[in-house]
Coordinates of N, CA and C in Angstrom, one line a residue:
X179 N 88.4 107.3 105.5 CA 88.4 106.8 104.1 C 87.9 105.4 104.0
X180 N 87.2 104.9 105.0 CA 86.6 103.5 104.9 C 87.6 102.4 104.6
X181 N 88.8 102.4 105.2 CA 89.7 101.3 105.1 C 90.4 101.2 103.7
X182 N 90.3 102.2 102.9 CA 90.9 102.2 101.6 C 92.1 103.1 101.5
X183 N 93.1 102.6 100.7 CA 94.2 103.4 100.3 C 94.0 103.8 98.9
X184 N 94.2 105.0 98.5 CA 93.9 105.5 97.1 C 95.2 105.9 96.4
X185 N 95.3 105.4 95.2 CA 96.3 105.8 94.2 C 95.7 106.4 93.0
X186 N 96.2 107.5 92.5 CA 95.6 108.2 91.4 C 96.7 108.4 90.3
X187 N 96.3 108.1 89.1 CA 97.2 108.3 87.9 C 96.6 109.4 87.1
X188 N 97.5 110.4 86.9 CA 97.0 111.6 86.2 C 98.0 112.1 85.1
X189 N 97.6 113.1 84.3 CA 98.5 113.8 83.4 C 98.1 115.3 83.6
X190 N 99.1 116.2 83.4 CA 98.9 117.6 83.7 C 98.0 118.2 82.6
X191 N 97.8 117.6 81.4 CA 97.0 118.2 80.4 C 95.5 117.7 80.5
X192 N 95.2 116.9 81.4 CA 93.9 116.3 81.6 C 93.0 117.2 82.5
X193 N 91.9 117.7 82.0 CA 91.1 118.6 82.9 C 90.3 117.8 83.9
X194 N 89.9 116.5 83.6 CA 89.3 115.7 84.5 C 90.2 115.3 85.7
X195 N 91.5 115.2 85.4 CA 92.5 114.9 86.4 C 92.6 116.1 87.3
X196 N 92.6 117.3 86.8 CA 92.7 118.5 87.6 C 91.5 118.6 88.5
X197 N 90.3 118.3 88.0 CA 89.1 118.4 88.8 C 89.2 117.3 90.0
X198 N 89.7 116.2 89.6 CA 89.9 115.1 90.7 C 90.8 115.6 91.8
X199 N 92.0 116.2 91.4 CA 92.9 116.6 92.4 C 92.4 117.7 93.2
X200 N 91.6 118.6 92.7 CA 90.9 119.7 93.5 C 90.0 119.0 94.5
X201 N 89.2 118.1 94.0 CA 88.2 117.4 94.9 C 88.9 116.7 96.0
X202 N 90.0 116.0 95.8 CA 90.7 115.3 96.8 C 91.3 116.3 97.8
X203 N 91.9 117.4 97.3 CA 92.4 118.4 98.1 C 91.4 119.1 99.0
X204 N 90.2 119.4 98.4 CA 89.2 120.1 99.1 C 88.6 119.2 100.2
X205 N 88.6 117.9 100.0 CA 88.1 117.0 101.0 C 89.1 116.3 101.9
X206 N 90.4 116.8 101.8 CA 91.5 116.3 102.6 C 91.6 114.8 102.5
X207 N 91.6 114.3 101.3 CA 91.7 112.8 101.1 C 93.1 112.5 100.9
X208 N 93.7 111.7 101.7 CA 95.1 111.2 101.5 C 95.1 110.3 100.3
X209 N 96.1 110.4 99.5 CA 96.3 109.6 98.3 C 97.7 109.7 97.8
X210 N 98.0 108.8 97.0 CA 99.3 108.8 96.3 C 99.1 109.1 94.8
X211 N 99.7 110.1 94.3 CA 99.5 110.5 92.9 C 100.7 110.2 92.1
X212 N 100.4 109.6 90.9 CA 101.4 109.4 89.9 C 101.1 110.2 88.7
X213 N 101.9 111.2 88.4 CA 101.8 112.1 87.3 C 102.6 111.4 86.1
X214 N 101.9 110.9 85.2 CA 102.5 110.1 84.1 C 103.5 110.9 83.3
X215 N 103.3 112.2 83.2 CA 104.3 113.0 82.5 C 105.6 113.1 83.2
X216 N 105.6 113.0 84.6 CA 106.8 113.0 85.4 C 107.3 111.6 85.7
X217 N 106.4 110.7 85.7 CA 106.8 109.3 86.0 C 106.3 108.3 84.9
X218 N 106.9 108.4 83.8 CA 106.4 107.6 82.6 C 106.5 106.1 82.9
X219 N 107.3 105.6 83.8 CA 107.4 104.2 84.1 C 106.1 103.7 84.8
X220 N 105.4 104.6 85.4 CA 104.1 104.2 86.1 C 103.0 103.8 85.1
X221 N 103.2 104.2 83.8 CA 102.2 104.0 82.8 C 102.0 102.4 82.6
X222 N 103.1 101.7 82.7 CA 103.0 100.2 82.6 C 102.2 99.7 83.7
X223 N 102.4 100.2 84.9 CA 101.6 99.8 86.1 C 100.1 100.0 85.8
X224 N 99.8 101.2 85.3 CA 98.4 101.6 85.0 C 97.8 100.6 84.0
X225 N 98.6 100.3 82.9 CA 98.1 99.4 81.9 C 97.8 98.0 82.5
X226 N 98.7 97.5 83.4 CA 98.4 96.2 84.1 C 97.2 96.3 84.9
X227 N 96.9 97.4 85.6 CA 95.8 97.5 86.5 C 94.5 97.7 85.8
X228 N 94.5 98.6 84.8 CA 93.2 98.9 84.1 C 93.1 98.4 82.7
X229 N 94.2 98.0 82.1 CA 94.1 97.5 80.8 C 94.3 98.6 79.7
X230 N 94.5 99.8 80.1 CA 94.7 100.9 79.2 C 95.5 102.1 79.8
X231 N 95.6 103.2 79.1 CA 96.4 104.3 79.6 C 95.6 105.5 79.9
X232 N 94.3 105.4 80.0 CA 93.4 106.5 80.1 C 93.4 107.0 81.6
X233 N 93.5 108.3 81.7 CA 93.5 109.0 83.0 C 92.3 110.0 83.1
X234 N 91.9 110.3 84.3 CA 92.5 109.9 85.6 C 92.0 108.5 85.9
X235 N 92.9 107.7 86.5 CA 92.6 106.4 86.9 C 92.7 106.4 88.5
X236 N 91.8 105.8 89.1 CA 91.8 105.7 90.6 C 91.9 104.2 90.9
X237 N 92.8 103.9 91.9 CA 92.9 102.5 92.3 C 92.7 102.5 93.8
X238 N 91.7 101.8 94.3 CA 91.4 101.7 95.7 C 92.0 100.3 96.1
X239 N 92.7 100.3 97.2 CA 93.3 99.1 97.8 C 92.7 99.0 99.2
X240 N 92.6 97.8 99.7 CA 92.3 97.7 101.1 C 93.1 96.6 101.8
X241 N 93.2 96.7 103.1 CA 94.1 95.8 103.8 C 93.3 94.5 104.1
X242 N 93.9 93.4 103.8 CA 93.3 92.1 104.0 C 93.4 91.7 105.5
X243 N 92.8 90.6 105.9 CA 92.9 90.2 107.3 C 94.3 90.0 107.7
X244 N 95.2 89.6 106.8 CA 96.6 89.4 107.2 C 97.4 90.7 107.1
X245 N 96.8 91.8 106.8 CA 97.5 93.1 106.8 C 98.1 93.4 105.5
X246 N 97.9 92.6 104.4 CA 98.4 92.9 103.1 C 97.5 93.8 102.3
X247 N 98.1 94.8 101.6 CA 97.3 95.7 100.8 C 97.0 94.9 99.5
X248 N 95.7 94.9 99.1 CA 95.2 94.3 97.9 C 94.4 95.3 97.1
X249 N 94.7 95.3 95.8 CA 93.9 96.2 94.9 C 92.5 95.6 94.9
X250 N 91.5 96.5 95.3 CA 90.2 96.0 95.3 C 89.2 96.6 94.3
X251 N 89.6 97.8 93.8 CA 88.7 98.4 92.8 C 89.5 99.5 92.1
X252 N 89.3 99.5 90.8 CA 89.9 100.6 90.0 C 88.8 101.2 89.1
X253 N 88.9 102.4 88.8 CA 88.0 103.1 87.9 C 88.7 104.2 87.1
X254 N 88.1 104.5 85.9 CA 88.7 105.5 85.1 C 87.7 106.6 84.9
X255 N 88.2 107.8 85.1 CA 87.4 109.0 85.0 C 86.9 109.5 86.3
X256 N 86.9 110.8 86.5 CA 86.4 111.4 87.8 C 84.9 111.8 87.7
X257 N 84.6 112.6 86.7 CA 83.3 113.2 86.6 C 82.2 112.1 86.5
X258 N 82.4 111.1 85.7 CA 81.4 110.1 85.5 C 81.3 109.1 86.6
X259 N 82.3 109.0 87.5 CA 82.3 108.1 88.6 C 82.2 108.9 90.0
X260 N 81.9 110.2 89.9 CA 82.0 111.0 91.1 C 81.1 110.5 92.3
X261 N 79.9 110.0 92.0 CA 79.1 109.6 93.1 C 79.6 108.3 93.7
X262 N 80.2 107.4 92.9 CA 80.8 106.2 93.5 C 82.0 106.5 94.3
X263 N 82.8 107.4 93.8 CA 84.0 107.9 94.5 C 83.7 108.5 95.8
X264 N 82.7 109.3 95.9 CA 82.2 109.9 97.1 C 81.8 108.8 98.1
X265 N 81.1 107.9 97.6 CA 80.6 106.8 98.5 C 81.8 106.0 99.0
X266 N 82.8 105.6 98.2 CA 83.9 104.8 98.6 C 84.8 105.6 99.6
X267 N 84.9 106.9 99.4 CA 85.7 107.8 100.3 C 84.9 108.3 101.5
X268 N 83.6 108.1 101.5 CA 82.8 108.5 102.6 C 82.8 110.0 102.8
X269 N 82.6 110.7 101.6 CA 82.5 112.2 101.7 C 81.2 112.6 101.0
X270 N 80.7 113.8 101.4 CA 79.4 114.3 101.0 C 79.5 115.1 99.8

């Protein structure tokens, strides 16, 4: 996964979220998922990171030289960002 750790914010009623989860599962991509219907407190984290509550939201973090995880990239939406997501995750 090219040095990235992935966090995904989703809702069960979001079809784009379901497509993203299938994609991650099919490609065996390790990730941490926050279902905002089950974990509403994570919605504040999402707003701090992306500035809104739109899902699916993907947050890529990478380890710094000192070993500290830093948020390096976030994006909203799976289908419209699919090519960039594949590139970041190094999948075909």
